[in-house]
XYZ file of C-alpha atoms in Angstrom:
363
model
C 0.000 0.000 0.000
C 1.375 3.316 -1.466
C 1.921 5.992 1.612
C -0.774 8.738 2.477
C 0.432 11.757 0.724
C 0.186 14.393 3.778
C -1.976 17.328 3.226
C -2.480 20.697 4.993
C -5.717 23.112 5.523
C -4.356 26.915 5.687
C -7.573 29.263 6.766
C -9.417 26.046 8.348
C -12.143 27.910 10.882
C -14.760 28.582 8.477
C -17.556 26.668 6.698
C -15.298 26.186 3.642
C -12.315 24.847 5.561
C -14.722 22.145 7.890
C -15.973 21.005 4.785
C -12.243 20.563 3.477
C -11.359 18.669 6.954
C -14.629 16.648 6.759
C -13.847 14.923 3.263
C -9.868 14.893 3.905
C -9.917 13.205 7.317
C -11.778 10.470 5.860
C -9.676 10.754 2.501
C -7.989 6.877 1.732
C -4.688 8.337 0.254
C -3.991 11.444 2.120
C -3.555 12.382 5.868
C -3.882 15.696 7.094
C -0.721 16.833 8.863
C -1.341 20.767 9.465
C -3.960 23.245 10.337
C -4.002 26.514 10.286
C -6.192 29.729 11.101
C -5.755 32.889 12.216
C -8.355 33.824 15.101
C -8.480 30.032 15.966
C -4.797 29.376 16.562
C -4.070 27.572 19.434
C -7.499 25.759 19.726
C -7.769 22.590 18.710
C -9.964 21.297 15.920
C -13.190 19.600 17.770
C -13.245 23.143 19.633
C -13.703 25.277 16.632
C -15.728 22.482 14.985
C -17.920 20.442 17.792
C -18.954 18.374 14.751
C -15.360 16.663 14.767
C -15.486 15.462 18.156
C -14.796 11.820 18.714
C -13.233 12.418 14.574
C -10.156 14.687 15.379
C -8.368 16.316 18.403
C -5.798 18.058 16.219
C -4.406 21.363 17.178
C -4.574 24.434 15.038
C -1.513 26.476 14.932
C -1.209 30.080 13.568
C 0.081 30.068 9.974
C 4.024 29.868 9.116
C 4.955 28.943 5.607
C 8.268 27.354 6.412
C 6.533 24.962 9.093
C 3.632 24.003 6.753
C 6.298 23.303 3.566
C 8.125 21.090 6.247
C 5.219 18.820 6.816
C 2.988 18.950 3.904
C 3.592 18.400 0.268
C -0.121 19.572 -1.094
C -1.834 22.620 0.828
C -5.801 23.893 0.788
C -5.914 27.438 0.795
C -9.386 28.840 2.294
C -8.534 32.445 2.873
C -9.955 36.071 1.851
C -8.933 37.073 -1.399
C -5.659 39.200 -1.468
C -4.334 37.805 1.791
C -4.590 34.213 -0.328
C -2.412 35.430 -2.710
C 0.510 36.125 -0.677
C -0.140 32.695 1.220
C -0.142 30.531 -1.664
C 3.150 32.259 -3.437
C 5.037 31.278 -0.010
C 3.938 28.029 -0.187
C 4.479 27.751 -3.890
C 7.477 28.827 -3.581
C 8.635 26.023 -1.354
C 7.398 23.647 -3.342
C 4.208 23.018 -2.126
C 1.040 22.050 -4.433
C -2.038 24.505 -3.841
C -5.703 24.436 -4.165
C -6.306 28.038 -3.426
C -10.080 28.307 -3.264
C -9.943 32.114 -3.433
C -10.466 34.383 -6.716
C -7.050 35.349 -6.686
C -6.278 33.479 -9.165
C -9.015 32.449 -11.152
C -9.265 35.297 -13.582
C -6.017 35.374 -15.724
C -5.988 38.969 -16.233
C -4.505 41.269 -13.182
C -6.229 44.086 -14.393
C -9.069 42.453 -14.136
C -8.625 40.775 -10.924
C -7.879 44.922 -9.884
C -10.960 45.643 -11.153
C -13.301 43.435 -9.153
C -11.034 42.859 -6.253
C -8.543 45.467 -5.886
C -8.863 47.683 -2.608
C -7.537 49.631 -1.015
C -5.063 47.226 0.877
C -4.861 44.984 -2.240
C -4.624 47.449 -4.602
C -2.522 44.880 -7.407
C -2.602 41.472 -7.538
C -0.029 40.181 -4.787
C 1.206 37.601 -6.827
C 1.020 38.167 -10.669
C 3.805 36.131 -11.585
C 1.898 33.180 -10.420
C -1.529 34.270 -12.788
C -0.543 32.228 -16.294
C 0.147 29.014 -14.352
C -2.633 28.733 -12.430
C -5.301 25.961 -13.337
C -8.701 26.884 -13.358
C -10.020 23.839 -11.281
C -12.947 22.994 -12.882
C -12.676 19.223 -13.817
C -15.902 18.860 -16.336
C -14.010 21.631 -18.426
C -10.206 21.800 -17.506
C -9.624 18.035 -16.797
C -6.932 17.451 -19.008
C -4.782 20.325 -17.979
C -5.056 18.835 -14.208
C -4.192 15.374 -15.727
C -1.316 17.183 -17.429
C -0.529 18.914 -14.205
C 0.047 15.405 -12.373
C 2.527 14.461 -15.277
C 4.563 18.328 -14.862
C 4.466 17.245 -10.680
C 5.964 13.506 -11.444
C 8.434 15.811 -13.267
C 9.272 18.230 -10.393
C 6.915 21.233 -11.007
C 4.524 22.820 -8.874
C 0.940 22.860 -10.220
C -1.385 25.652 -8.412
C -4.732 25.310 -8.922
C -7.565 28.114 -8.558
C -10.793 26.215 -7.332
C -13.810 27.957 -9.048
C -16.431 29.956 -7.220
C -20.004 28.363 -6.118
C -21.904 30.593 -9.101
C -20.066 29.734 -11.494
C -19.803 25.904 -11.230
C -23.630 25.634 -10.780
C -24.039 27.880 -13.886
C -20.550 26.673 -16.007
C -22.147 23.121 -15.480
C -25.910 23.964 -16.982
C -25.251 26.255 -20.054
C -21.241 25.574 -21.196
C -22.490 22.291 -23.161
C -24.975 24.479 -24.629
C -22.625 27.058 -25.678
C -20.031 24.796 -26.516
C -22.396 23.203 -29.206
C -23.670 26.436 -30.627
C -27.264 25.406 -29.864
C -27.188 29.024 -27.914
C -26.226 32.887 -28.383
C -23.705 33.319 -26.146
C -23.876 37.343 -26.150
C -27.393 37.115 -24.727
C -27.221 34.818 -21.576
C -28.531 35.733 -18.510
C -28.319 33.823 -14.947
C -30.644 34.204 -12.232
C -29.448 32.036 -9.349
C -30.297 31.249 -5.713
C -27.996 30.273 -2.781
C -27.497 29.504 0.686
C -26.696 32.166 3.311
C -23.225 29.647 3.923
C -22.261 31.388 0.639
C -21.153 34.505 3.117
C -19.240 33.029 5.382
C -19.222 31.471 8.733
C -17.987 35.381 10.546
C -21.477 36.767 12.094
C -23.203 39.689 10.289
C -26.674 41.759 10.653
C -26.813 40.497 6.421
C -26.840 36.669 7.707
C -28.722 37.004 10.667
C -31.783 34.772 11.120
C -34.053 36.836 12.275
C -33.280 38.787 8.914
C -33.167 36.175 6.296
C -35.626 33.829 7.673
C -38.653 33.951 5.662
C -37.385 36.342 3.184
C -36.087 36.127 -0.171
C -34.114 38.822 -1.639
C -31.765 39.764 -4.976
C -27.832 41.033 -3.386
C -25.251 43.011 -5.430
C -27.471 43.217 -8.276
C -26.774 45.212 -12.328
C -23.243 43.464 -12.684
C -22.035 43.662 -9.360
C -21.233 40.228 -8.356
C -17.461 39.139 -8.169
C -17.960 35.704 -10.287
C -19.702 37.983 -13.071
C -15.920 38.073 -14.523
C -15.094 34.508 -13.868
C -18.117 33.328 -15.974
C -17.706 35.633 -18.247
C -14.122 34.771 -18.531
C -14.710 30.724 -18.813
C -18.137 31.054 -20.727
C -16.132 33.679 -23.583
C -13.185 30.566 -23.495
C -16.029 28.195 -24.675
C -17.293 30.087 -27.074
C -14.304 31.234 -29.058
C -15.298 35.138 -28.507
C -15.768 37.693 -25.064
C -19.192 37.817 -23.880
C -21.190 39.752 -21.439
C -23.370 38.311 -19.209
C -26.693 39.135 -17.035
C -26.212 37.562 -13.274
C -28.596 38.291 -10.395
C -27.822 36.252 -7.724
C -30.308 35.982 -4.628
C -30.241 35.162 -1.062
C -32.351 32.306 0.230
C -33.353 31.058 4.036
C -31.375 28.078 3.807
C -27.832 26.478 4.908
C -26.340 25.162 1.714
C -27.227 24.701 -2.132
C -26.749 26.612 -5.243
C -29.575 26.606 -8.261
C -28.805 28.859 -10.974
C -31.156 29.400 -13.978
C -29.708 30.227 -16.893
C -31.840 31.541 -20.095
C -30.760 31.833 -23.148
C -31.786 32.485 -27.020
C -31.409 28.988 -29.453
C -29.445 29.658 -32.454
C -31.217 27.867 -35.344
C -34.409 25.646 -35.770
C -34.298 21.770 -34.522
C -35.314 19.244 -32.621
C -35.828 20.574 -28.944
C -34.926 17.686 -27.747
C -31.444 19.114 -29.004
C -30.629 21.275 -25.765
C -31.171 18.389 -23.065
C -29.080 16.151 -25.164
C -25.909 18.533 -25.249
C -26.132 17.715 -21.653
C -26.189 14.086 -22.084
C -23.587 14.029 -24.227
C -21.057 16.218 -22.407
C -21.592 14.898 -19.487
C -21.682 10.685 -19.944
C -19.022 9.988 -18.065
C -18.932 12.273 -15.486
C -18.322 10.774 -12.117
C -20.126 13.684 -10.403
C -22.901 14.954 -12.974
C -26.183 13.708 -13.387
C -28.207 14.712 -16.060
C -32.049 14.605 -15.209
C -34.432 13.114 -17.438
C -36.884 15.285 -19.343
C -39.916 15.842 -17.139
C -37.034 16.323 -13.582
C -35.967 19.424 -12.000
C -32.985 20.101 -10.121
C -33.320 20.796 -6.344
C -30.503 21.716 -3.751
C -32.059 19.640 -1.420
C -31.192 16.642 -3.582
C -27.907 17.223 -3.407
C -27.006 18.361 0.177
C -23.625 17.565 1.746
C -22.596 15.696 -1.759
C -20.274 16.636 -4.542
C -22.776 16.284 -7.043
C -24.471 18.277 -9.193
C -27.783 17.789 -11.491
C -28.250 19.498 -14.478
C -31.159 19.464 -17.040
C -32.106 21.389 -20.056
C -35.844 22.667 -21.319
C -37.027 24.250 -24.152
C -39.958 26.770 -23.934
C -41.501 27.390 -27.419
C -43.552 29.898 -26.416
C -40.520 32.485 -25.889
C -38.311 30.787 -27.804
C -36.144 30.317 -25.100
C -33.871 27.988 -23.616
C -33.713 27.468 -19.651
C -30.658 25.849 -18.144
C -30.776 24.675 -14.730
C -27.756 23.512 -12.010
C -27.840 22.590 -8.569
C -25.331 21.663 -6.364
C -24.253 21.955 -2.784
C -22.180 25.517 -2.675
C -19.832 23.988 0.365
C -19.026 20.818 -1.609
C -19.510 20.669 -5.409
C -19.035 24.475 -5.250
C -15.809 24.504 -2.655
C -14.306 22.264 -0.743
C -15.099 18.647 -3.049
C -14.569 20.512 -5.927
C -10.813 21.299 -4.387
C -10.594 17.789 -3.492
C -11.665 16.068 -6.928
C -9.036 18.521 -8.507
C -6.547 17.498 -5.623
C -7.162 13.683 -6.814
C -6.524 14.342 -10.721
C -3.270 16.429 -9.626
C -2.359 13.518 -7.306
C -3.370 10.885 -10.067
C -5.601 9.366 -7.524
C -8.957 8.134 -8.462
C -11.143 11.294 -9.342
C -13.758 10.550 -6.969
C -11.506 8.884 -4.002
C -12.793 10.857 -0.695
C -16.389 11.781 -2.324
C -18.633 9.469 -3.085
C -20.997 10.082 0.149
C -24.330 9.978 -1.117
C -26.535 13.225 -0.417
C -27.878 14.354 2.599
C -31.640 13.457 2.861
C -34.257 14.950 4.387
């Protein structure tokens, strides 16, 4: 039996980083040797995380690149954007292989990454240099780079991979087969989508509170304001051949987890309508993680809680002329932390879905 290939969690006290220790500590071919956070240094693991009792009694230590390069070979990165940056080009630099699960490095432009996410502490990218290399991690569109990324690490590189954002995997995973296939105008998409208040973070704020989401439903950061406008934009313009501009409203909903984003769009051409739903089929055959519902299904986020799936479906409504996408997935999992850990296995040349095949989380 080939040795456990040891692993560390940098940023580990919030929801993304539990989910990251919940798949990893159960993980066959990797052990988790370090863990990090900043307000939670010094605690130990089933403190922060009651969950993890009777699972883990592992101390959290404040973050030191040296120490973490010294123990780990592959490192999680689960920290604000701009302060990742600087993180993962100290680890990179030592050698270390990164999921960073941040934006800083999923749009390949630094002027762009200024734009959205420049402030006024971050005001360039920390870490330019590192832009070009950087995967984007989404397997279902990028898996033979990560495939060629575990050949350049047998080799002695470093890959660095930038784990997409929750929006954008949900939507990437409904309308890129679509676009890919021309069956769609890409100029002309828009994306309405709905998510879990864990999208904001596990830090308390009057936005998150439950006496102020509960039984209310409301549209945030609304006529292009979103931060994954760009990364869509950027990956949906890659499968098209040409830059496109996007619609994306994305709205706050009274639950825990789960992502469904509806994507409409404008059919290029007459056909069959069956045409749209079986893009989907097509693209996504052998996907470990992606069903594709039959005609007649819709996706729900309750039907794929606490899983690394997502379910996808296509319909056609001839009264518009329209086409409606739809994606749902678990924001934590599919959307963070088991998307980070499916990329981790192709880097690794593990089995893709080694550490995530749990079945959803039902009722």
């Amino acid at each position: 039996m080939r040795p456990r290939v040891p692993v560390a969690v940098v940023g580990a006290s919030g929801y993304t980083g539990s989910e990251l220790l919940r798949i990893l500590l159960h993980h066959p071919d990797v052990e988790v040797v370090s863990v990090t956070a900043k307000r939670a240094a010094g605690q130990r693991l089933d403190q922060v995380f009651p969950q993890l009792r009777g699972v883990s009694t592992a101390s959290i230590d404040a973050f030191d690149a040296a120490q973490v390069a010294a123990r780990a070979q592959v490192a999680f990165a689960a920290l604000p954007h701009g302060e990742s940056a600087r993180v993962v080009a100290a680890l990179h630099e030592r050698g270390v292989t990164v999921l960073d699960l941040s934006a800083d490095f999923r749009l390949r432009d630094a002027a762009l990454w200024r734009q959205w996410y420049g402030d006024a502490e971050h005001a360039e990218h920390p870490a330019v240099g590192l832009l070009r290399q950087a995967i984007y991690g989404a397997p279902e569109l990028h898996r033979a780079e990560l495939v060629r990324a575990a050949e350049a690490r047998a080799a002695g590189q470093v890959p660095l991979v930038a784990v997409p954002g929750c929006y954008p995997t949900a939507t990437l995973l409904a309308i890129a087969p679509l676009v890919r296939a021309g069956l769609v105008e890409p100029g002309e998409l828009i994306v309405d989508a709905k998510s879990g208040v864990s999208g904001a973070g596990r830090s308390p704020g009057l936005g998150t509170h439950f006496a102020e989401i509960a039984e209310g439903l409301r549209a945030y950061k609304v006529g292009g304001a979103h931060r994954h406008t760009p990364e869509m934009e950027q990956e949906l313009g890659a499968v098209a051949g040409q830059p496109l501009t996007l619609l994306f409203t994305p709205h706050l909903v009274p639950m825990a987890r789960g992502i469904l984003s509806c994507v409409y769009a404008r059919p290029r051409g007459d056909g069959d309508p069956a045409r749209f739903h079986r893009a989907l089929v097509d693209a996504y055959r052998d996907e470990p993680f992606v069903s594709v519902l039959p005609p007649g299904a819709l996706p729900d986020t309750a039907h794929v809680r606490g899983s690394n799936r997502a379910h996808v479906t296509a319909v056609y409504d001839a009264r518009s002329r329209r086409v409606l996408a739809l994606g749902a997935i678990d924001n934590l999992v599919k959307g963070a932390a088991g998307q980070a850990v499916q990329c981790m296995n192709l880097v690794l040349g593990f089995d893709e879905t080694a550490g995530l095949l749990q079945a959803p989380m039902f009722p």
